[in-house]
mmCIF file with all atom_site columns, C-alpha atoms in Angstrom:
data_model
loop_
_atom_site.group_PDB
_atom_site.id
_atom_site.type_symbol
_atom_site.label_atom_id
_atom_site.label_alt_id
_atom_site.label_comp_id
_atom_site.label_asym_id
_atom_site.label_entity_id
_atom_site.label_seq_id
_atom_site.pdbx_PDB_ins_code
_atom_site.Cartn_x
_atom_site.Cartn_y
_atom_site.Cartn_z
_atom_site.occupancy
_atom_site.B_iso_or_equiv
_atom_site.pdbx_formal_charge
_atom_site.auth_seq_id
_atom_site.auth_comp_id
_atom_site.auth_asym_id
_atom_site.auth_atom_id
_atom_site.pdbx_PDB_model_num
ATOM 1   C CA . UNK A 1 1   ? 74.725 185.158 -3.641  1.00 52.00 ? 92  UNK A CA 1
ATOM 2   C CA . UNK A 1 2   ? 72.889 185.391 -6.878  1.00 57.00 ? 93  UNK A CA 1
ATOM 3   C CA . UNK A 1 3   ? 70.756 182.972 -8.732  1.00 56.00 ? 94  UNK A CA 1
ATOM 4   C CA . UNK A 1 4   ? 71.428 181.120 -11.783 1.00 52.00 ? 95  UNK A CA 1
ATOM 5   C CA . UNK A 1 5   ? 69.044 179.937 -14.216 1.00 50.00 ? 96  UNK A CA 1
ATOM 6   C CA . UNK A 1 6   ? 69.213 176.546 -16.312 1.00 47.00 ? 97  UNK A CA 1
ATOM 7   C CA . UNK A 1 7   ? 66.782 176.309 -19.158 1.00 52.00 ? 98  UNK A CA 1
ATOM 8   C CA . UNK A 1 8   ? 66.038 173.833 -22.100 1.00 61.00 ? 99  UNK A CA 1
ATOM 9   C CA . UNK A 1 9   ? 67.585 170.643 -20.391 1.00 67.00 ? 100 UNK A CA 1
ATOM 10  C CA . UNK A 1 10  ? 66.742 167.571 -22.061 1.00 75.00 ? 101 UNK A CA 1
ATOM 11  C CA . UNK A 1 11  ? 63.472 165.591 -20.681 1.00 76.00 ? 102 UNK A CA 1
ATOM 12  C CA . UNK A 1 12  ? 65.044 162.258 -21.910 1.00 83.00 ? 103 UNK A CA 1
ATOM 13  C CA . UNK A 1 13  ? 65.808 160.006 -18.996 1.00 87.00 ? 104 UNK A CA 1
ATOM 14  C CA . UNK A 1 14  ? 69.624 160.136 -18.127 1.00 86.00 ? 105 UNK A CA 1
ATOM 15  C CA . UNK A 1 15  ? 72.557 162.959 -16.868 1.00 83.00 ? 106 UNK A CA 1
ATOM 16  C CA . UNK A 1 16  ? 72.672 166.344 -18.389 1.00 78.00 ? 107 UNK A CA 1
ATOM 17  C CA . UNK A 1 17  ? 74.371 168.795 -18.584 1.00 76.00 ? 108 UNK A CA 1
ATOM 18  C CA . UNK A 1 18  ? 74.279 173.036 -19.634 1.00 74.00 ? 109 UNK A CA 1
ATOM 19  C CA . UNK A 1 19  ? 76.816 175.621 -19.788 1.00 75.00 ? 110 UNK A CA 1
ATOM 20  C CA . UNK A 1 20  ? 76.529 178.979 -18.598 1.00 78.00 ? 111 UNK A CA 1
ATOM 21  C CA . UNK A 1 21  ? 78.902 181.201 -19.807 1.00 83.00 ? 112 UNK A CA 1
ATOM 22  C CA . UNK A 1 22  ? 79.124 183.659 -16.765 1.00 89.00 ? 113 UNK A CA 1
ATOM 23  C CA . UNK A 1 23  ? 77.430 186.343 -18.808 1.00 93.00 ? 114 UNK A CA 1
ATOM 24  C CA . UNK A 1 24  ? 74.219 188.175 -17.859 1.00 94.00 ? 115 UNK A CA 1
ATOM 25  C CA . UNK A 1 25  ? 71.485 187.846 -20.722 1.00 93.00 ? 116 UNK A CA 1
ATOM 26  C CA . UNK A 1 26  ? 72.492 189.214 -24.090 1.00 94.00 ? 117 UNK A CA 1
ATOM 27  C CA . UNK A 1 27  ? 70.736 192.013 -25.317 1.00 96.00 ? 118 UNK A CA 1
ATOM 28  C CA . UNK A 1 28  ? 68.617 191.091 -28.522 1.00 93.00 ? 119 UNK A CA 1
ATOM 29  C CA . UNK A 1 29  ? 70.515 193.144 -31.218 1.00 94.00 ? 120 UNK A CA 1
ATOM 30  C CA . UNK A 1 30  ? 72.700 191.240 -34.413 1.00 93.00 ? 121 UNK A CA 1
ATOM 31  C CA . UNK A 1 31  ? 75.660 189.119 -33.697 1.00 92.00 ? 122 UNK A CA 1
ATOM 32  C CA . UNK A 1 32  ? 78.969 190.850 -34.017 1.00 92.00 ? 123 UNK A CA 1
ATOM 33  C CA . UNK A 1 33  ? 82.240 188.378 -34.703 1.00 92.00 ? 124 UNK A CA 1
ATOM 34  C CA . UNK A 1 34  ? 86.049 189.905 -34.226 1.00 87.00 ? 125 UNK A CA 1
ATOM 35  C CA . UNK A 1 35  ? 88.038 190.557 -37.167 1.00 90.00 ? 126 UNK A CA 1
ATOM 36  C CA . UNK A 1 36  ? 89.980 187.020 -36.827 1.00 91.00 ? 127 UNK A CA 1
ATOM 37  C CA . UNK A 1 37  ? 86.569 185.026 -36.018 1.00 90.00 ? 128 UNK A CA 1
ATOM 38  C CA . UNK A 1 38  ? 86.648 181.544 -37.616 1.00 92.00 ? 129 UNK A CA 1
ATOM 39  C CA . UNK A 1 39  ? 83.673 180.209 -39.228 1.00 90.00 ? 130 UNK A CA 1
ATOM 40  C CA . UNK A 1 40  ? 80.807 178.475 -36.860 1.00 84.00 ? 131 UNK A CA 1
ATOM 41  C CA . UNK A 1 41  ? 83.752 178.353 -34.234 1.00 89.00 ? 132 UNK A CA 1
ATOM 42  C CA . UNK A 1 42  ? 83.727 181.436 -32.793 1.00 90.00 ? 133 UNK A CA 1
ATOM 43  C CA . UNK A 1 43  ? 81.790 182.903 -30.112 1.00 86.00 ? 134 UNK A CA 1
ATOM 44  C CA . UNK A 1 44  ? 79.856 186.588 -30.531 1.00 90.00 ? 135 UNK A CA 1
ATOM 45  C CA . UNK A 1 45  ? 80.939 189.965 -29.143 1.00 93.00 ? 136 UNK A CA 1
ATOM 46  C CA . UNK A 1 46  ? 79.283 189.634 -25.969 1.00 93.00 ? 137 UNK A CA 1
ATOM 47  C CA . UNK A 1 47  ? 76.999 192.289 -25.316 1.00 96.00 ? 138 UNK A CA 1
ATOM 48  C CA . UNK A 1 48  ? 76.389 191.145 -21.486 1.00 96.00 ? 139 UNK A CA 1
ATOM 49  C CA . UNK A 1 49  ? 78.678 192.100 -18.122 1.00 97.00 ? 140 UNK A CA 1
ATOM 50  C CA . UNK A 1 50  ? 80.619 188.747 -16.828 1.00 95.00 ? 141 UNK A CA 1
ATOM 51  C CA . UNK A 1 51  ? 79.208 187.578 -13.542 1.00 93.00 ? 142 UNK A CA 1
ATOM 52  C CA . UNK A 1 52  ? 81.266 188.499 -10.338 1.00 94.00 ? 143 UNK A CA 1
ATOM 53  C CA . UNK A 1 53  ? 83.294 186.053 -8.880  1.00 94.00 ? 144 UNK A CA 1
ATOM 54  C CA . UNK A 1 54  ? 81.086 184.823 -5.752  1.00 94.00 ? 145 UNK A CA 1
ATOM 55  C CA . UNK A 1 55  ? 78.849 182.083 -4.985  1.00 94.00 ? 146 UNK A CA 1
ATOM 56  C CA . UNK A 1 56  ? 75.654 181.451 -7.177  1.00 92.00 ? 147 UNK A CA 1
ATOM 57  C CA . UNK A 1 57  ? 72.689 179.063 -6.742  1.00 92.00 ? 148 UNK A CA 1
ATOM 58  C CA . UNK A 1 58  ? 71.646 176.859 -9.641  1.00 87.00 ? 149 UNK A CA 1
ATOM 59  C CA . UNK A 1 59  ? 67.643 176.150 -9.650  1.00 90.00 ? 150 UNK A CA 1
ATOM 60  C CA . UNK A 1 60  ? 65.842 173.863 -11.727 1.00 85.00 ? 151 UNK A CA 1
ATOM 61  C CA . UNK A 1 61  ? 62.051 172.949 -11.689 1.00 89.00 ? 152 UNK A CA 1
ATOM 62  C CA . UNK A 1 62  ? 60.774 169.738 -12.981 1.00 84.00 ? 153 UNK A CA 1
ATOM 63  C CA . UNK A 1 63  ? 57.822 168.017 -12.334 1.00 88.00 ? 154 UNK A CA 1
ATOM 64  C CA . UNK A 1 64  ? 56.579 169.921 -10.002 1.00 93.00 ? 155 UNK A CA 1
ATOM 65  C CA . UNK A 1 65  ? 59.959 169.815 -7.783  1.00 95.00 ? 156 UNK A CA 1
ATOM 66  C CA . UNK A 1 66  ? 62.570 172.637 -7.628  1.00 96.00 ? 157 UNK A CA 1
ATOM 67  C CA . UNK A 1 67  ? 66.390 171.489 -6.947  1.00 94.00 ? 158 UNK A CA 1
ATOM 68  C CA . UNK A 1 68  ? 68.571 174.076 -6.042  1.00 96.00 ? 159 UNK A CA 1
ATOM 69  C CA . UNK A 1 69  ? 72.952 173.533 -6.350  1.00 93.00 ? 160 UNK A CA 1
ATOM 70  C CA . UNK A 1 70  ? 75.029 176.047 -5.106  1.00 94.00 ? 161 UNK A CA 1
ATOM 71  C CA . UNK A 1 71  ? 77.793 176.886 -7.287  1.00 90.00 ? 162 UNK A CA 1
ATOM 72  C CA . UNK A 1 72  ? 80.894 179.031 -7.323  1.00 93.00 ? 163 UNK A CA 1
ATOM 73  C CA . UNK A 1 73  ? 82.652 180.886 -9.560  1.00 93.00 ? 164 UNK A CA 1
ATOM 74  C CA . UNK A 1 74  ? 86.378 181.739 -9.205  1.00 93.00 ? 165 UNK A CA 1
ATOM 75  C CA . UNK A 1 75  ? 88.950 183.812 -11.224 1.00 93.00 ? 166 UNK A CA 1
ATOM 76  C CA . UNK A 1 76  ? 90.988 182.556 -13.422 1.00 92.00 ? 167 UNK A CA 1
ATOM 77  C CA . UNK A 1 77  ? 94.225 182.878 -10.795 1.00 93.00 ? 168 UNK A CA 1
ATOM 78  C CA . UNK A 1 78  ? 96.439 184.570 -12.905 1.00 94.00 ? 169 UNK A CA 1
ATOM 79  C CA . UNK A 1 79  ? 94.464 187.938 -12.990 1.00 94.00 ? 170 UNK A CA 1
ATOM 80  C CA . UNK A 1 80  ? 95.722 189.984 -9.631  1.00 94.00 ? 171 UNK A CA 1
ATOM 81  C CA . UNK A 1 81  ? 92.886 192.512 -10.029 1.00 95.00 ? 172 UNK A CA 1
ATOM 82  C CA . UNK A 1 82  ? 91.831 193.149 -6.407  1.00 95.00 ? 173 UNK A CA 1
ATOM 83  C CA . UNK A 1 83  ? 88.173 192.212 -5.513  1.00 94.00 ? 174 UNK A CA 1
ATOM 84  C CA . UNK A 1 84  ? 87.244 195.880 -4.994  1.00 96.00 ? 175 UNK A CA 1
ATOM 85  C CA . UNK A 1 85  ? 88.580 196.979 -8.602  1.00 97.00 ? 176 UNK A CA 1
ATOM 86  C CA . UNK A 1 86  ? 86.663 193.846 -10.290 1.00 96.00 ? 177 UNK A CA 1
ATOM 87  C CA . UNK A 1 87  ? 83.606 194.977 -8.861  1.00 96.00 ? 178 UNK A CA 1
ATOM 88  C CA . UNK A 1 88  ? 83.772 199.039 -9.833  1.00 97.00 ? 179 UNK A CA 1
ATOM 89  C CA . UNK A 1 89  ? 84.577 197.117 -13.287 1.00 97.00 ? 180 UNK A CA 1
ATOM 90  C CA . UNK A 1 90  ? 81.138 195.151 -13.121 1.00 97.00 ? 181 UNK A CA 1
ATOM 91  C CA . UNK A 1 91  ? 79.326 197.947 -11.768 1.00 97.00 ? 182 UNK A CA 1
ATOM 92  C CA . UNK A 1 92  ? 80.017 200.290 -14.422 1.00 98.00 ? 183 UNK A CA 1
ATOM 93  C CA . UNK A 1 93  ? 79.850 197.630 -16.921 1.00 98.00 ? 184 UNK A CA 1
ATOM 94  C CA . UNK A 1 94  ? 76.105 197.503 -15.956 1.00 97.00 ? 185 UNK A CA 1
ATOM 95  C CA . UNK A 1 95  ? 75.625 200.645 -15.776 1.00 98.00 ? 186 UNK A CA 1
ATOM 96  C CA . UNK A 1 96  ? 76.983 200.761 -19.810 1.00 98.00 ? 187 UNK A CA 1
ATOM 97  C CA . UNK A 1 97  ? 74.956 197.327 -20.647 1.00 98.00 ? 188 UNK A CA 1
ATOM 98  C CA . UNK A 1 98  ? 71.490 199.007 -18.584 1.00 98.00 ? 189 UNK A CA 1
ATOM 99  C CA . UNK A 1 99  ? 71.973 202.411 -20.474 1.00 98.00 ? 190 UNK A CA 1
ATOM 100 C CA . UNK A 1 100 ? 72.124 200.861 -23.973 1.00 98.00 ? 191 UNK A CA 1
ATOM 101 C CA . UNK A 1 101 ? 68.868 198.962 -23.163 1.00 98.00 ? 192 UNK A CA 1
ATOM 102 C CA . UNK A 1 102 ? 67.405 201.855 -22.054 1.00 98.00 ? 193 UNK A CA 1
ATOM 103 C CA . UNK A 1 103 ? 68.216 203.619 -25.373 1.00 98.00 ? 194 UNK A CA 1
ATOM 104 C CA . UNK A 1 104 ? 67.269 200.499 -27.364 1.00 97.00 ? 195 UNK A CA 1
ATOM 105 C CA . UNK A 1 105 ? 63.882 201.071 -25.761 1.00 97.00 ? 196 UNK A CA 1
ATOM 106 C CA . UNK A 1 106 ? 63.853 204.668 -26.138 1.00 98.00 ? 197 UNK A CA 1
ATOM 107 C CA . UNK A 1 107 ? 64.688 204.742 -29.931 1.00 97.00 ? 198 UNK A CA 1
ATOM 108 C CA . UNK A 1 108 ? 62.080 202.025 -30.558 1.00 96.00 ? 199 UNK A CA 1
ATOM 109 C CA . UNK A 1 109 ? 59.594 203.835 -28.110 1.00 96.00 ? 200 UNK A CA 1
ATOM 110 C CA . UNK A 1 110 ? 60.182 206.952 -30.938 1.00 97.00 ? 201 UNK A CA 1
ATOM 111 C CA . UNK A 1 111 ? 59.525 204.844 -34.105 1.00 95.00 ? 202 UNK A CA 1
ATOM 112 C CA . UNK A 1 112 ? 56.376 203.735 -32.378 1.00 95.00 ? 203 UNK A CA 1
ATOM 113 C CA . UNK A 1 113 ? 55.628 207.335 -31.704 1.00 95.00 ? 204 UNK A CA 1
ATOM 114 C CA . UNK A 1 114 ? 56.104 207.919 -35.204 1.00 95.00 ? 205 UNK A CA 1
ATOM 115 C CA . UNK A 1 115 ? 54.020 205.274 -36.691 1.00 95.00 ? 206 UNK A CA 1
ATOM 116 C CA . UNK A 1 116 ? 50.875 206.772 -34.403 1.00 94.00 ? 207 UNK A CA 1
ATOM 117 C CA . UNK A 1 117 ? 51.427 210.476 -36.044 1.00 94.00 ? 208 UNK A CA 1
ATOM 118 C CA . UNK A 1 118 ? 51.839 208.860 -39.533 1.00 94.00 ? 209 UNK A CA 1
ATOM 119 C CA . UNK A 1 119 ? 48.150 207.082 -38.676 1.00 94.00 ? 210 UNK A CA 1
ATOM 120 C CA . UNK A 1 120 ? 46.358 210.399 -37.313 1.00 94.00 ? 211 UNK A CA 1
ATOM 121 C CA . UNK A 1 121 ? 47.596 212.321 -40.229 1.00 93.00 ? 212 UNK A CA 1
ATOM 122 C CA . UNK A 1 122 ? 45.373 211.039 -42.690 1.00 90.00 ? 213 UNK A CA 1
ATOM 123 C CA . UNK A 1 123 ? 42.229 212.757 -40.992 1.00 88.00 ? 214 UNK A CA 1
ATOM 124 C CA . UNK A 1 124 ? 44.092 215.473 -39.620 1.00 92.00 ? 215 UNK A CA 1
ATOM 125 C CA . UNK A 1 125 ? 42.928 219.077 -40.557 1.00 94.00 ? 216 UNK A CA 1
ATOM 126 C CA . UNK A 1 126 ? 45.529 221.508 -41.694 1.00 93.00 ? 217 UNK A CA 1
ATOM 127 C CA . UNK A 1 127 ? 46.749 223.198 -38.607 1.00 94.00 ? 218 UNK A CA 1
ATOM 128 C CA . UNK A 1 128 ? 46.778 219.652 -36.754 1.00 94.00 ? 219 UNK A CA 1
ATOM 129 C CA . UNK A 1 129 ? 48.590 218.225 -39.736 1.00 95.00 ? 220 UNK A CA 1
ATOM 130 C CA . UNK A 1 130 ? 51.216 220.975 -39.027 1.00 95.00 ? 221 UNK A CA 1
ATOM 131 C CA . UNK A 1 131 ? 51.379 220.040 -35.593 1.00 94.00 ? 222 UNK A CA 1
ATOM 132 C CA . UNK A 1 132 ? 51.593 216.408 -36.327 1.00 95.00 ? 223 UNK A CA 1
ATOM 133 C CA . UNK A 1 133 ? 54.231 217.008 -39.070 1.00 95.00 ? 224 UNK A CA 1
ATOM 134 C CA . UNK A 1 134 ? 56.587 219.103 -36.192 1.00 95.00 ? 225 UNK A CA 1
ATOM 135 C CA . UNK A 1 135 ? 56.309 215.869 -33.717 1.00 95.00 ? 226 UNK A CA 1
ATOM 136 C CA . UNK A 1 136 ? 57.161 214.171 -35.954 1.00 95.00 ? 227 UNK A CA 1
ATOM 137 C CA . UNK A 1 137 ? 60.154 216.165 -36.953 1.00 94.00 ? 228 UNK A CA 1
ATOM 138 C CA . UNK A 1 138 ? 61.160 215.934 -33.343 1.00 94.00 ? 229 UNK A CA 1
ATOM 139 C CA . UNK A 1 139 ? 60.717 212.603 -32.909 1.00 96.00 ? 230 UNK A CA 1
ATOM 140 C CA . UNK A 1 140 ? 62.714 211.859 -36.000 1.00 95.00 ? 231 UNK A CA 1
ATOM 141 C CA . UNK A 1 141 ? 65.582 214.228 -34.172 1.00 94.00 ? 232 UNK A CA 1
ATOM 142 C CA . UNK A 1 142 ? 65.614 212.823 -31.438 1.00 96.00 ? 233 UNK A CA 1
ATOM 143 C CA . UNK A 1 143 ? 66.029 208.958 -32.474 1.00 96.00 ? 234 UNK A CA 1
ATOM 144 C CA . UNK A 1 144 ? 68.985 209.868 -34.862 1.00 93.00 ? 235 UNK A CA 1
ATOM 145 C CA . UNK A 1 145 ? 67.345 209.856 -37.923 1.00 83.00 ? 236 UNK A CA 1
ATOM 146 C CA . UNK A 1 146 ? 68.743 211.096 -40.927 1.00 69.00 ? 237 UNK A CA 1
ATOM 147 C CA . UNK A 1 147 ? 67.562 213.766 -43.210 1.00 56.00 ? 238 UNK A CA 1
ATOM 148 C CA . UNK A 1 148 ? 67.478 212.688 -47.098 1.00 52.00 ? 239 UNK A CA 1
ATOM 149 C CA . UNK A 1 149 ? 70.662 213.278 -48.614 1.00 44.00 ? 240 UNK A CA 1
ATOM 150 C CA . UNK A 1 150 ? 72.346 214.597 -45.554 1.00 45.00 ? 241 UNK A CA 1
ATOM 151 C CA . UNK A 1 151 ? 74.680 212.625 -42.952 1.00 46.00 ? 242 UNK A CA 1
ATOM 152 C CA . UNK A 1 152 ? 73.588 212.900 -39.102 1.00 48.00 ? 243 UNK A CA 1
ATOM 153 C CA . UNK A 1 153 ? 70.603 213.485 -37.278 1.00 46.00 ? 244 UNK A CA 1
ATOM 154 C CA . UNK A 1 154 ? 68.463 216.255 -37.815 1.00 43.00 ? 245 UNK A CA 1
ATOM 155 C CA . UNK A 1 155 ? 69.480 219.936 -36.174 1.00 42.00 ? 246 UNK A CA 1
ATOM 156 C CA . UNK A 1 156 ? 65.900 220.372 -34.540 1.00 45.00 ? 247 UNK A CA 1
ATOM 157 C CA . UNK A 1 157 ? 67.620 218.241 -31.983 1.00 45.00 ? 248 UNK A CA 1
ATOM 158 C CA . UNK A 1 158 ? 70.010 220.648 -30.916 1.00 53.00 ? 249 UNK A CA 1
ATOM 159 C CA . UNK A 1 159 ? 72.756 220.156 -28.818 1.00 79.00 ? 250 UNK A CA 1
ATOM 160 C CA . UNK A 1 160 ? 70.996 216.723 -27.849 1.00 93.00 ? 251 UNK A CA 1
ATOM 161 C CA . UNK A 1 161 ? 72.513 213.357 -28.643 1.00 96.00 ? 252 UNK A CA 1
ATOM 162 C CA . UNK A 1 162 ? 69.796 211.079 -30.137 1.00 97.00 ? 253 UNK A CA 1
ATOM 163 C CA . UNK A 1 163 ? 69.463 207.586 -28.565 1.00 97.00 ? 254 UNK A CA 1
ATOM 164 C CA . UNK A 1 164 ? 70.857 205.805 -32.062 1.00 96.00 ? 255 UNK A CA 1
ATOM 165 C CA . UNK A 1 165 ? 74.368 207.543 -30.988 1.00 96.00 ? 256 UNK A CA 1
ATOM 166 C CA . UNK A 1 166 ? 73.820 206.732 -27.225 1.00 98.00 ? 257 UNK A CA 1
ATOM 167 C CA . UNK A 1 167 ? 73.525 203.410 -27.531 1.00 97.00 ? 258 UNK A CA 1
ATOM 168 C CA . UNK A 1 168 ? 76.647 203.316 -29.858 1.00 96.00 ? 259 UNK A CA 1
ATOM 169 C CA . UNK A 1 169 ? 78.449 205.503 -27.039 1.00 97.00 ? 260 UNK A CA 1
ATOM 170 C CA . UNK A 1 170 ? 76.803 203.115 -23.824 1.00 98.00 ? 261 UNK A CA 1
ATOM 171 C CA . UNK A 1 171 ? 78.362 199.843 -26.607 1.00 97.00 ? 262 UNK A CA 1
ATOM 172 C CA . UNK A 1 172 ? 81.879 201.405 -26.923 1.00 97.00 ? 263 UNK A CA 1
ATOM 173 C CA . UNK A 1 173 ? 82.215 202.025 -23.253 1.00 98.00 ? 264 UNK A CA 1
ATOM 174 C CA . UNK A 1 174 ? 81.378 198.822 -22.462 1.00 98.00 ? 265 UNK A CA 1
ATOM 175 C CA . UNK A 1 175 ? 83.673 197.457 -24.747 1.00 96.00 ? 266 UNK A CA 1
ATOM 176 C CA . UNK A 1 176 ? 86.493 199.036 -23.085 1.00 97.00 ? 267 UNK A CA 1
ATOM 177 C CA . UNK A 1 177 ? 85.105 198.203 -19.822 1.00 97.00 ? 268 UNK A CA 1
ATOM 178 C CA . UNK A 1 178 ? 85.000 194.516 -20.453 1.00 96.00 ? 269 UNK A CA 1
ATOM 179 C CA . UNK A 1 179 ? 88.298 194.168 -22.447 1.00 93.00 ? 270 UNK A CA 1
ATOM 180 C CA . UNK A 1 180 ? 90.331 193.106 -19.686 1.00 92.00 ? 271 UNK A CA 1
ATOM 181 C CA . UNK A 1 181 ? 90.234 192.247 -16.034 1.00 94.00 ? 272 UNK A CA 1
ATOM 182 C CA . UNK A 1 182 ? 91.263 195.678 -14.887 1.00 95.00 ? 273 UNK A CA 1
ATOM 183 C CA . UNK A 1 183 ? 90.605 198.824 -13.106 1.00 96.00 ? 274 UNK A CA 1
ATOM 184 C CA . UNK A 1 184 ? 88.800 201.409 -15.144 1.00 97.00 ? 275 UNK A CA 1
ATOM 185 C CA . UNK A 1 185 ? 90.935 204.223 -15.924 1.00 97.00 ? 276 UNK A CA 1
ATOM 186 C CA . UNK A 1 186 ? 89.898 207.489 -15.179 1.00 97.00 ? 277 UNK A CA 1
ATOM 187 C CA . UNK A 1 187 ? 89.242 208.547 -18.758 1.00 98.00 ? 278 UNK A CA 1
ATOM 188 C CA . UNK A 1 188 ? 86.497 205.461 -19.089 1.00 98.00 ? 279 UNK A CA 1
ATOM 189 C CA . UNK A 1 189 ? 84.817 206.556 -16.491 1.00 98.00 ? 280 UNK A CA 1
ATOM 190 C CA . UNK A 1 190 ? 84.464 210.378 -17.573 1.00 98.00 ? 281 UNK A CA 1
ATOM 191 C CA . UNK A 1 191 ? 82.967 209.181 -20.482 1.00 98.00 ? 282 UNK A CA 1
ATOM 192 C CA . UNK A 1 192 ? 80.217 206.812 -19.059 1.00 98.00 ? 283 UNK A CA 1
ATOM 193 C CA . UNK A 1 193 ? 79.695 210.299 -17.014 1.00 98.00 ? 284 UNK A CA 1
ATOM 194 C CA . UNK A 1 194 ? 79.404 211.982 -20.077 1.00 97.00 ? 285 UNK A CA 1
ATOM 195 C CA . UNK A 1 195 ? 76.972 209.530 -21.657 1.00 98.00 ? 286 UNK A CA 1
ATOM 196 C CA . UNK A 1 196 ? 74.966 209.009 -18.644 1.00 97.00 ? 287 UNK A CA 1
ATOM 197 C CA . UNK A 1 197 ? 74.942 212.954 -18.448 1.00 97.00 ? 288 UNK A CA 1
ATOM 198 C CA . UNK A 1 198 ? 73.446 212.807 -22.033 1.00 97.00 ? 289 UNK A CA 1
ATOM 199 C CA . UNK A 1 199 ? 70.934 210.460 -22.039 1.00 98.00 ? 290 UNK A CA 1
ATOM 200 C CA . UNK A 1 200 ? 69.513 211.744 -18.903 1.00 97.00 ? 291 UNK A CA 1
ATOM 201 C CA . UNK A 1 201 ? 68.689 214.743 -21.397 1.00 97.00 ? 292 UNK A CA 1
ATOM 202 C CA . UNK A 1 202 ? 67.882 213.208 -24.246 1.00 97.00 ? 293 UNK A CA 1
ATOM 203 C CA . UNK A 1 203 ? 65.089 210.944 -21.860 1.00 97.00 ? 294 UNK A CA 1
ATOM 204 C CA . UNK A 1 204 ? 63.873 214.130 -20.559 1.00 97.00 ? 295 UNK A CA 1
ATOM 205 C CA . UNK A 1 205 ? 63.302 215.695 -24.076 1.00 96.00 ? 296 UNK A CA 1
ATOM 206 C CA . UNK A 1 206 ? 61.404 212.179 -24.812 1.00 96.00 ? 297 UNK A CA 1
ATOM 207 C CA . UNK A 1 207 ? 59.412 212.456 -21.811 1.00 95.00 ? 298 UNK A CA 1
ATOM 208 C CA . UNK A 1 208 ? 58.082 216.025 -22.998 1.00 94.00 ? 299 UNK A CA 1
ATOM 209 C CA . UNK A 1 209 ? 57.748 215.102 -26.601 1.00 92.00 ? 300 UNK A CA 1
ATOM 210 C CA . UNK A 1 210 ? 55.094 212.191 -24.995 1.00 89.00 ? 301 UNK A CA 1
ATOM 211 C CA . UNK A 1 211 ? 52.670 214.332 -23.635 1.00 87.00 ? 302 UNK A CA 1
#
């Protein structure tokens, strides 16, 4: 069983009620609609895994008191998916959904990076300014930015992908992933590989460029 969280209820005297909408919490990054959405009637792109079909505990705290509900959530009946193929499907959903969060982090991690050089070059000498000036160039690289004029990241890089691509790659794959209530095909699931393959470099190359 997992837990579910209610937040926000009213405090007003008299029955309430929330919705959860069987999605684990959205990452913070813009809203994106379909092609056919309708105007302040249509839900975003989620950007979260559905919750597994099982049983689930509701919890809510109130003064001073915690109430706890079990609840249980069911699939819609006309999907035939077995149990074992829904939950490869959620498990490499999360997999997708963790590895964009971790490049999120990463490629913000870099700008911060990038802001500290920018500060320590203004009393840097001339050889540390050089120094500075090729971290920074790395750094740069290695969150995807690009070079005036030019398309793409930077080629100091090299054969790395920088975390602004991975997290597009980790956001397509999960967007296959969580199209439909069915098995992942084999090709999916080379590619997650593939992307999990890359960022595992691309993390180590951050890790060095931090010390």
């Amino acid at each position: 069983s997992s837990d579910v969280c209610s937040s926000d209820l009213s405090a007003k005297a008299g029955p309430h009620r929330f919705l959860w909408d069987l999605h684990y919490q959205p990452l913070n990054v813009p809203a994106s609609y379909p092609i056919a959405a309708v105007y302040a009637n249509t839900a975003p792109e989620p950007t979260s895994p559905w919750a597994l079909p099982g049983t689930y505990t509701v919890r809510l705290s109130a003064g001073g008191k915690t109430l706890t509900q079990p609840l249980v959530v069911r699939m819609d009946p006309r999907v035939r998916t077995s149990a074992a193929a829904l939950q490869q499907q959620f498990t490499l959903s999360l997999e997708a959904y963790e590895g964009r969060k971790k490049a999120m982090a990463a490629y913000d991690s870099l700008w911060m990076l990038r802001g500290a050089i920018a500060a320590a070059l203004s009393g840097a000498s001339e050889d540390q300014a050089k120094t500075l000036h090729e971290l920074d160039s790395k750094a740069a690289a290695l969150a995807g930015v690009p070079r005036r004029g030019r398309g793409g990241a930077p080629s100091a890089a090299g054969e790395l992908k920088p975390f602004s691509q991975l997290q597009n790659e980790f956001a397509g794959i999960f967007g296959i992933l969580e199209g439909a209530d069915l098995p992942p095909t084999t090709q999916t699931q080379a590619a997650l590989q593939s992307v999990r393959s890359a960022f595992r470099a691309a993390d180590a190359a951050l890790q060095q460029l931090r010390k």
